[in-house]
Amino acid sequence: MTPMADGTLGRAVLIERVNRVGWITLNRPGQINAINSSLRREALMALDQLDSDSGIGVIAIRGAGERGFCAGADIKAQSDATCLTALRDELTPGWIEALDRVNKPLIAAIHGYCLGGGLELSMACDIRVAAPDALFGLPETGLGLIPGGGGTQRLPRLVGLGRALDLLLSGDRIDAAEAHRIGLVSRLSASVGTLIDEVQSLAERIDSKPAAACAYAKEAARDGLDLSLSAGLKLEKDLFVLLMSTTDRREAAAAFKEKRLPAFSGR
């Protein structure tokens, strides 16, 4: 994978642009990319920058170093928290919730340790691709806490209440194969070494589709979770009708009829 342009947003986060894929790299490898205030702040800035960039169609997130995607919150930094009110203010609104406001497809490329806040970050992405060495877990109850970045809410929505409670209460870790079996991740890469290239290929396939169709599919699926079935079906129909009027939809129909590849314009 050869970046067209790259840059350091700050010490804790890197940005790369590879074709039309924007990569966010959590860059604290010595701490297995543990989350501190700098990483939170810079990750939010990176998301805003890439989501507003018309030259980017898909955003992917990965962790630097060989040890893992993200080991969760930086416990050393947390141990200094003495004011509960200040801590609650820092966590509200949750920084991971900012991923819900990203319009473009989000993919997590996960290797090694993906624990605590790292798992919560990955669950806020639209697609999770795991390398065979990935390990997942929510250890917070062993620290006298519960997940504070959406873990108790997103995990049951992904794997069901029973499996979620098992992981939440036991704090047990599961490997990539088990995570894939229960639906925590949607894809497994062939190897650790091919993970990034496989995610890049997936992202480019998604980007080859009309952007509005991908955005509306994401909106219908995500927003529909909070609606009744009838309301969700209405949302789907409304978005379907809006897409019928787009230039890209007409181009797709013409290309199918003429047995050629479509040339989408983003309109």
Coordinates of C-alpha atoms in Angstrom, one line a residue:
M1 CA 0.0 0.0 0.0
T2 CA 1.6 3.3 -1.1
P3 CA 0.2 6.5 0.3
M4 CA -0.5 9.4 -2.1
A5 CA 0.0 11.8 0.7
D6 CA 0.5 11.3 4.4
G7 CA 1.0 13.5 7.4
T8 CA 1.1 13.6 11.2
L9 CA -1.9 15.1 12.7
G10 CA -0.2 15.0 16.1
R11 CA 1.9 12.6 18.1
A12 CA -0.9 10.3 18.9
V13 CA -2.6 10.0 15.5
L14 CA -1.4 9.8 11.9
I15 CA -3.4 10.4 8.7
E16 CA -2.7 8.8 5.3
R17 CA -4.6 9.1 2.0
V18 CA -4.3 6.1 -0.2
N19 CA -6.3 6.6 -3.4
R20 CA -9.7 7.6 -2.0
V21 CA -9.3 5.8 1.3
G22 CA -8.4 7.9 4.4
W23 CA -6.4 6.0 7.0
I24 CA -6.4 7.0 10.7
T25 CA -3.6 5.3 12.6
L26 CA -3.6 5.3 16.4
N27 CA 0.0 6.0 17.1
R28 CA 1.1 5.0 20.6
P29 CA 2.6 1.7 19.8
G30 CA 4.7 1.6 23.0
Q31 CA 1.4 1.6 25.0
I32 CA -0.5 -0.6 22.5
N33 CA -2.2 2.6 21.4
A34 CA -3.9 3.1 24.7
I35 CA -6.3 5.9 24.8
N36 CA -5.4 9.2 26.5
S37 CA -6.6 12.7 26.1
S38 CA -4.2 13.4 23.2
L39 CA -5.4 10.4 21.2
R40 CA -9.0 11.2 21.8
R41 CA -8.6 14.8 20.7
E42 CA -6.5 14.0 17.6
A43 CA -8.7 11.2 16.5
L44 CA -11.7 13.5 16.6
M45 CA -9.8 16.0 14.5
A46 CA -8.8 13.3 12.0
L47 CA -12.4 12.1 11.6
D48 CA -13.6 15.6 11.0
Q49 CA -10.9 16.3 8.5
L50 CA -11.4 13.1 6.5
D51 CA -15.2 13.1 6.6
S52 CA -15.2 16.7 5.1
D53 CA -12.6 15.8 2.4
S54 CA -14.4 15.4 -0.9
G55 CA -11.4 13.4 -2.1
I56 CA -12.0 10.6 0.5
G57 CA -14.7 8.0 0.0
V58 CA -14.0 5.6 2.9
I59 CA -12.3 6.0 6.3
A60 CA -10.3 3.1 7.8
I61 CA -8.8 3.0 11.4
R62 CA -5.8 0.9 12.4
G63 CA -3.3 0.7 15.2
A64 CA 0.4 1.2 14.9
G65 CA 3.0 -1.4 16.0
E66 CA 2.9 -5.1 16.1
R67 CA 1.2 -5.6 19.5
G68 CA -2.4 -4.5 18.7
F69 CA -5.1 -2.2 17.5
C70 CA -5.8 -0.6 20.9
A71 CA -5.5 -1.9 24.4
G72 CA -8.2 0.5 25.7
A73 CA -7.9 3.4 28.1
D74 CA -4.6 4.4 29.5
I75 CA -5.0 3.1 33.1
K76 CA -2.1 5.3 34.3
A77 CA -3.8 8.4 33.1
Q78 CA -7.1 7.3 34.6
S79 CA -5.6 6.7 38.0
D80 CA -5.1 10.4 38.4
A81 CA -8.8 11.2 38.1
T82 CA -9.9 12.4 41.5
C83 CA -12.9 14.6 40.6
L84 CA -15.8 12.5 39.5
T85 CA -17.7 15.5 38.1
A86 CA -14.7 16.5 35.9
L87 CA -14.3 12.9 34.7
R88 CA -18.0 12.7 33.8
D89 CA -17.7 16.0 31.9
E90 CA -14.7 14.6 30.0
L91 CA -16.6 11.5 29.0
T92 CA -19.9 13.3 28.0
P93 CA -20.5 13.5 25.1
G94 CA -18.5 10.4 24.6
W95 CA -15.7 10.8 22.0
I96 CA -16.5 7.5 20.4
E97 CA -20.0 8.6 19.8
A98 CA -18.5 11.1 17.2
L99 CA -18.1 8.1 14.9
D100 CA -21.9 7.9 14.7
R101 CA -21.9 11.3 13.1
V102 CA -19.5 10.3 10.3
N103 CA -21.3 10.1 7.0
K104 CA -18.7 8.1 5.1
P105 CA -18.2 4.3 5.6
L106 CA -15.9 3.5 8.5
I107 CA -13.8 0.3 8.7
A108 CA -11.7 -0.9 11.6
A109 CA -8.6 -3.0 10.7
I110 CA -7.9 -4.9 13.8
H111 CA -4.8 -6.9 14.8
G112 CA -3.5 -8.1 18.1
Y113 CA -5.0 -6.7 21.3
C114 CA -8.4 -5.0 20.9
L115 CA -9.6 -4.5 24.5
G116 CA -11.8 -2.1 26.4
G117 CA -12.0 1.2 24.8
G118 CA -10.3 -0.2 21.7
L119 CA -13.1 -2.7 21.2
E120 CA -15.7 0.1 21.9
L121 CA -14.0 2.2 19.2
S122 CA -14.1 -0.7 16.7
M123 CA -17.7 -1.4 17.5
A124 CA -18.6 2.1 16.5
C125 CA -17.3 1.5 13.0
D126 CA -19.5 0.2 10.3
I127 CA -17.3 -2.8 9.4
R128 CA -14.7 -4.7 11.4
V129 CA -12.0 -6.8 9.8
A130 CA -9.8 -8.8 12.1
A131 CA -6.4 -10.4 11.6
P132 CA -6.0 -14.0 12.8
D133 CA -4.0 -12.9 15.9
A134 CA -6.7 -10.4 17.1
L135 CA -7.9 -10.8 20.8
F136 CA -11.0 -9.1 22.0
G137 CA -12.3 -8.3 25.5
L138 CA -14.0 -5.9 27.8
P139 CA -12.1 -6.2 31.1
E140 CA -13.7 -3.2 32.9
T141 CA -15.6 -5.1 35.6
G142 CA -12.3 -6.5 36.8
L143 CA -11.2 -2.9 37.4
G144 CA -14.3 -2.1 39.3
L145 CA -15.9 -0.3 36.4
I146 CA -18.2 -0.9 33.4
P147 CA -17.4 0.0 29.8
G148 CA -17.8 3.8 29.4
G149 CA -17.5 4.2 25.6
G150 CA -20.6 2.4 24.5
G151 CA -19.6 -1.2 25.2
T152 CA -22.7 -2.1 27.2
Q153 CA -24.9 -0.7 24.4
R154 CA -23.2 -1.7 21.1
L155 CA -22.1 -5.2 22.1
P156 CA -25.7 -6.6 22.6
R157 CA -26.7 -5.0 19.4
L158 CA -24.0 -6.8 17.5
V159 CA -23.9 -10.3 19.2
G160 CA -27.1 -10.5 21.2
L161 CA -27.8 -10.0 24.9
G162 CA -26.7 -13.4 26.2
R163 CA -23.3 -13.4 24.5
A164 CA -22.8 -9.7 25.4
L165 CA -23.5 -10.3 29.1
D166 CA -21.1 -13.3 29.1
L167 CA -18.3 -11.1 27.8
L168 CA -19.2 -8.1 30.0
L169 CA -19.5 -10.0 33.2
S170 CA -16.6 -12.5 32.8
G171 CA -14.2 -10.1 31.2
D172 CA -12.9 -13.1 29.2
R173 CA -11.0 -12.6 26.0
I174 CA -12.0 -14.2 22.7
D175 CA -9.9 -14.8 19.6
A176 CA -10.6 -13.7 16.1
A177 CA -12.2 -16.9 15.0
E178 CA -14.7 -16.7 17.9
A179 CA -15.3 -13.0 17.3
H180 CA -16.2 -13.8 13.7
R181 CA -18.4 -16.7 14.7
I182 CA -20.6 -14.6 17.0
G183 CA -20.7 -11.6 14.6
L184 CA -18.5 -9.2 16.5
V185 CA -16.4 -8.9 13.4
S186 CA -17.7 -9.4 9.9
R187 CA -14.5 -10.5 8.1
L188 CA -11.2 -12.2 8.8
S189 CA -8.0 -11.4 6.9
A190 CA -6.0 -14.2 5.5
S191 CA -3.0 -13.3 7.7
V192 CA -1.7 -10.5 9.9
G193 CA 0.5 -9.3 7.0
T194 CA -2.3 -9.0 4.5
L195 CA -4.8 -7.2 6.8
I196 CA -4.1 -3.6 5.7
D197 CA -4.1 -4.5 2.0
E198 CA -7.3 -6.5 2.3
V199 CA -9.0 -3.6 4.1
Q200 CA -7.7 -1.2 1.4
S201 CA -9.2 -3.4 -1.3
L202 CA -12.6 -3.7 0.6
A203 CA -12.6 0.1 1.0
E204 CA -11.9 0.7 -2.6
R205 CA -14.8 -1.6 -3.6
I206 CA -17.1 0.3 -1.4
D207 CA -15.8 3.6 -2.8
S208 CA -16.5 2.4 -6.3
K209 CA -20.3 2.5 -5.5
P210 CA -22.2 5.8 -5.7
A211 CA -21.5 7.7 -2.5
A212 CA -25.1 8.7 -1.9
A213 CA -26.3 5.1 -2.1
C214 CA -23.7 4.0 0.5
A215 CA -24.5 7.0 2.8
Y216 CA -28.2 6.3 2.6
A217 CA -27.7 2.5 3.2
K218 CA -25.7 3.3 6.3
E219 CA -28.3 5.8 7.5
A220 CA -31.2 3.5 7.0
A221 CA -29.5 0.6 8.8
R222 CA -28.1 2.5 11.7
D223 CA -31.1 4.8 12.3
G224 CA -33.5 2.0 11.8
L225 CA -32.2 0.3 15.0
D226 CA -33.8 2.9 17.1
L227 CA -37.1 2.8 15.2
S228 CA -40.1 0.4 15.1
L229 CA -40.1 -1.9 12.1
S230 CA -42.8 0.2 10.4
A231 CA -41.0 3.4 11.0
G232 CA -37.7 1.9 9.8
L233 CA -39.4 0.6 6.6
K234 CA -40.8 4.1 6.0
L235 CA -37.3 5.6 6.4
E236 CA -35.9 3.0 3.9
K237 CA -38.6 3.8 1.3
D238 CA -38.1 7.6 1.7
L239 CA -34.3 7.2 1.1
F240 CA -34.9 4.8 -1.8
V241 CA -37.2 7.3 -3.5
L242 CA -34.6 10.1 -3.1
L243 CA -31.9 7.9 -4.7
M244 CA -34.2 7.3 -7.7
S245 CA -33.7 10.9 -8.8
T246 CA -29.9 10.9 -8.8
T247 CA -27.7 11.0 -11.8
D248 CA -25.7 8.1 -10.5
R249 CA -28.8 5.9 -10.3
R250 CA -29.6 6.7 -13.9
E251 CA -26.0 6.0 -15.0
A252 CA -26.0 2.6 -13.2
A253 CA -29.2 1.7 -15.1
A254 CA -27.8 2.8 -18.4
A255 CA -24.5 1.0 -17.9
F256 CA -26.3 -2.2 -17.0
K257 CA -28.4 -1.9 -20.2
E258 CA -25.4 -1.2 -22.3
K259 CA -23.3 -3.9 -20.7
R260 CA -20.5 -1.5 -19.6
L261 CA -18.9 -0.2 -16.4
P262 CA -20.7 2.8 -14.9
A263 CA -19.0 6.1 -14.6
F264 CA -20.4 7.6 -11.5
S265 CA -20.2 11.4 -10.9
G266 CA -21.3 11.7 -7.3
R267 CA -24.5 13.4 -8.3

